[in-house]
Amino acid sequence: VKALRESSVASPLTAAAVFVAWVLLIASDTYPVPHRFARTGLPYKVTSGVDLIQANTKPGDIVLDLSSAPMFHPLSGRPGPGRADILMPGTFVDEADERDFIARLEAAPPTAILWPLHPFDHMESRSVQDIAPLVVAWVEARYRPDQETAKFRLWLPRRTL
């Protein structure tokens, strides 16, 4: 009986300890390191995207974020196009859904496009090229790569003659 009582207390404690350790380990790549994040306290992979957006757009400019991180809109002070402010697997149900989103982009073209250089979970099958091929084709036809960091590339409109 004593062993059963001890195991019933230890089991939830063990589960809680494992959960806390998992949370700490899973988020460890985003912990601020003082010498790298002195300006904002945010990880470089966040500030690099925000810096690109803010340096090349004005407040109120629409920015299409092709990453799966919706934080870039509020942190940069720039709105997304609406409807699908991030693109990830499942954003578009079918080709017609993706075409509807492109129609929204056509109606109010973004000032800039933030393009991730790596899939959000490092699985190539979940890259923006695979999950939104029509949006990618639309971007490539109308925008050009301009600047890049280790994590992102900023695309700006092609100049017309």
CSV table of C-alpha atoms in Angstrom, one decimal:
chain,number,residue,atom,x,y,z
A,1,VAL,CA,0.0,0.0,0.0
A,2,LYS,CA,2.9,2.4,0.9
A,3,ALA,CA,4.6,1.7,-2.4
A,4,LEU,CA,1.4,2.3,-4.3
A,5,ARG,CA,0.8,5.6,-2.5
A,6,GLU,CA,4.4,6.8,-3.2
A,7,SER,CA,4.2,5.8,-6.9
A,8,SER,CA,0.9,7.7,-7.3
A,9,VAL,CA,2.6,10.8,-5.9
A,10,ALA,CA,5.8,10.3,-7.8
A,11,SER,CA,4.2,9.7,-11.1
A,12,PRO,CA,2.6,13.2,-11.5
A,13,LEU,CA,5.8,14.8,-10.2
A,14,THR,CA,7.9,12.9,-12.7
A,15,ALA,CA,5.5,13.8,-15.5
A,16,ALA,CA,5.6,17.5,-14.4
A,17,ALA,CA,9.4,17.4,-14.3
A,18,VAL,CA,9.7,15.8,-17.7
A,19,PHE,CA,7.2,18.4,-19.1
A,20,VAL,CA,9.2,21.3,-17.7
A,21,ALA,CA,12.5,19.9,-19.0
A,22,TRP,CA,10.9,19.4,-22.5
A,23,VAL,CA,9.6,23.0,-22.5
A,24,LEU,CA,13.0,24.3,-21.6
A,25,LEU,CA,14.8,22.2,-24.2
A,26,ILE,CA,12.3,22.9,-27.0
A,27,ALA,CA,12.6,26.7,-26.6
A,28,SER,CA,16.3,26.8,-25.9
A,29,ASP,CA,17.2,28.1,-29.3
A,30,THR,CA,15.1,31.2,-28.7
A,31,TYR,CA,16.5,32.2,-25.3
A,32,PRO,CA,18.0,35.7,-25.4
A,33,VAL,CA,21.8,35.8,-25.3
A,34,PRO,CA,22.8,39.2,-23.9
A,35,HIS,CA,25.6,40.0,-26.4
A,36,ARG,CA,23.5,39.1,-29.4
A,37,PHE,CA,20.1,40.6,-28.4
A,38,ALA,CA,21.1,43.6,-26.3
A,39,ARG,CA,18.9,46.0,-28.4
A,40,THR,CA,15.5,44.2,-28.1
A,41,GLY,CA,15.9,41.1,-26.0
A,42,LEU,CA,14.6,39.1,-29.0
A,43,PRO,CA,16.4,36.3,-30.8
A,44,TYR,CA,18.3,37.3,-33.9
A,45,LYS,CA,16.1,35.1,-36.1
A,46,VAL,CA,13.2,37.4,-35.1
A,47,THR,CA,14.9,40.8,-35.1
A,48,SER,CA,16.6,40.1,-38.5
A,49,GLY,CA,13.2,39.7,-40.1
A,50,VAL,CA,11.7,42.7,-38.3
A,51,ASP,CA,14.8,44.8,-39.2
A,52,LEU,CA,14.4,43.9,-42.9
A,53,ILE,CA,10.7,44.8,-42.9
A,54,GLN,CA,11.1,48.1,-41.0
A,55,ALA,CA,14.1,49.3,-43.1
A,56,ASN,CA,12.3,48.8,-46.4
A,57,THR,CA,8.7,49.7,-45.7
A,58,LYS,CA,6.7,52.4,-44.0
A,59,PRO,CA,4.1,51.9,-41.2
A,60,GLY,CA,0.8,50.9,-42.8
A,61,ASP,CA,2.5,49.2,-45.8
A,62,ILE,CA,1.3,45.6,-46.4
A,63,VAL,CA,3.9,42.9,-46.0
A,64,LEU,CA,3.3,39.3,-47.1
A,65,ASP,CA,5.0,37.0,-44.7
A,66,LEU,CA,5.7,33.6,-46.3
A,67,SER,CA,7.1,32.2,-43.0
A,68,SER,CA,4.9,30.5,-40.4
A,69,ALA,CA,5.6,33.2,-37.8
A,70,PRO,CA,2.7,35.6,-37.4
A,71,MET,CA,4.8,37.7,-34.9
A,72,PHE,CA,6.4,39.7,-37.7
A,73,HIS,CA,3.3,41.8,-38.4
A,74,PRO,CA,2.8,43.2,-34.9
A,75,LEU,CA,6.6,43.4,-34.1
A,76,SER,CA,7.3,45.4,-37.3
A,77,GLY,CA,4.1,47.5,-37.1
A,78,ARG,CA,3.1,46.4,-40.7
A,79,PRO,CA,-0.1,44.6,-41.5
A,80,GLY,CA,-0.4,41.5,-43.6
A,81,PRO,CA,-2.8,41.1,-46.6
A,82,GLY,CA,-5.5,39.6,-44.5
A,83,ARG,CA,-7.2,36.2,-44.6
A,84,ALA,CA,-3.9,34.2,-44.5
A,85,ASP,CA,-1.3,36.2,-42.8
A,86,ILE,CA,1.0,33.2,-42.6
A,87,LEU,CA,1.5,30.3,-44.9
A,88,MET,CA,1.9,26.8,-43.6
A,89,PRO,CA,0.7,23.3,-44.5
A,90,GLY,CA,-3.1,23.4,-44.6
A,91,THR,CA,-3.5,27.2,-45.1
A,92,PHE,CA,-5.1,26.5,-48.5
A,93,VAL,CA,-7.7,23.8,-48.8
A,94,ASP,CA,-7.3,23.5,-52.6
A,95,GLU,CA,-6.1,25.4,-55.7
A,96,ALA,CA,-9.2,27.5,-55.8
A,97,ASP,CA,-8.6,28.7,-52.2
A,98,GLU,CA,-5.0,29.6,-53.1
A,99,ARG,CA,-6.3,31.5,-56.2
A,100,ASP,CA,-8.7,33.5,-54.0
A,101,PHE,CA,-5.8,34.5,-51.9
A,102,ILE,CA,-3.8,35.6,-55.0
A,103,ALA,CA,-6.8,37.7,-56.0
A,104,ARG,CA,-6.6,39.5,-52.6
A,105,LEU,CA,-2.9,40.1,-53.3
A,106,GLU,CA,-3.7,41.5,-56.8
A,107,ALA,CA,-6.2,43.9,-55.3
A,108,ALA,CA,-3.8,45.3,-52.7
A,109,PRO,CA,-0.2,44.2,-53.7
A,110,PRO,CA,2.2,44.0,-50.7
A,111,THR,CA,5.0,46.5,-50.5
A,112,ALA,CA,7.4,43.7,-49.5
A,113,ILE,CA,7.6,39.9,-49.1
A,114,LEU,CA,9.4,38.2,-46.3
A,115,TRP,CA,10.5,34.8,-47.5
A,116,PRO,CA,12.0,32.2,-45.2
A,117,LEU,CA,15.2,30.6,-46.4
A,118,HIS,CA,14.3,27.3,-44.6
A,119,PRO,CA,11.0,25.5,-44.0
A,120,PHE,CA,9.5,26.2,-40.6
A,121,ASP,CA,10.3,22.7,-39.3
A,122,HIS,CA,13.2,22.0,-41.6
A,123,MET,CA,11.2,19.5,-43.7
A,124,GLU,CA,11.6,20.4,-47.4
A,125,SER,CA,8.2,18.9,-48.1
A,126,ARG,CA,6.7,21.8,-46.0
A,127,SER,CA,8.6,24.6,-47.8
A,128,VAL,CA,6.6,27.5,-49.1
A,129,GLN,CA,7.3,26.3,-52.6
A,130,ASP,CA,5.5,23.0,-51.8
A,131,ILE,CA,2.6,24.4,-49.8
A,132,ALA,CA,1.8,27.5,-51.9
A,133,PRO,CA,3.2,27.0,-55.4
A,134,LEU,CA,0.7,29.4,-57.0
A,135,VAL,CA,1.6,32.2,-54.5
A,136,VAL,CA,5.3,31.5,-55.0
A,137,ALA,CA,4.8,31.8,-58.8
A,138,TRP,CA,2.9,35.1,-58.3
A,139,VAL,CA,5.6,36.5,-56.1
A,140,GLU,CA,8.5,35.5,-58.4
A,141,ALA,CA,6.7,37.1,-61.4
A,142,ARG,CA,6.2,40.4,-59.6
A,143,TYR,CA,9.0,40.8,-57.1
A,144,ARG,CA,12.7,40.5,-56.9
A,145,PRO,CA,15.0,39.3,-54.1
A,146,ASP,CA,16.6,42.4,-52.5
A,147,GLN,CA,18.2,41.7,-49.1
A,148,GLU,CA,18.8,38.7,-46.9
A,149,THR,CA,19.8,37.6,-43.5
A,150,ALA,CA,20.7,34.1,-42.4
A,151,LYS,CA,17.0,33.2,-42.0
A,152,PHE,CA,15.1,35.5,-44.4
A,153,ARG,CA,15.1,37.1,-47.8
A,154,LEU,CA,13.2,40.3,-48.5
A,155,TRP,CA,11.6,40.6,-51.9
A,156,LEU,CA,10.6,44.0,-53.3
A,157,PRO,CA,8.5,44.9,-56.4
A,158,ARG,CA,10.2,44.6,-59.7
A,159,ARG,CA,10.7,48.0,-61.3
A,160,THR,CA,8.6,48.6,-64.4
A,161,LEU,CA,10.0,50.6,-67.3
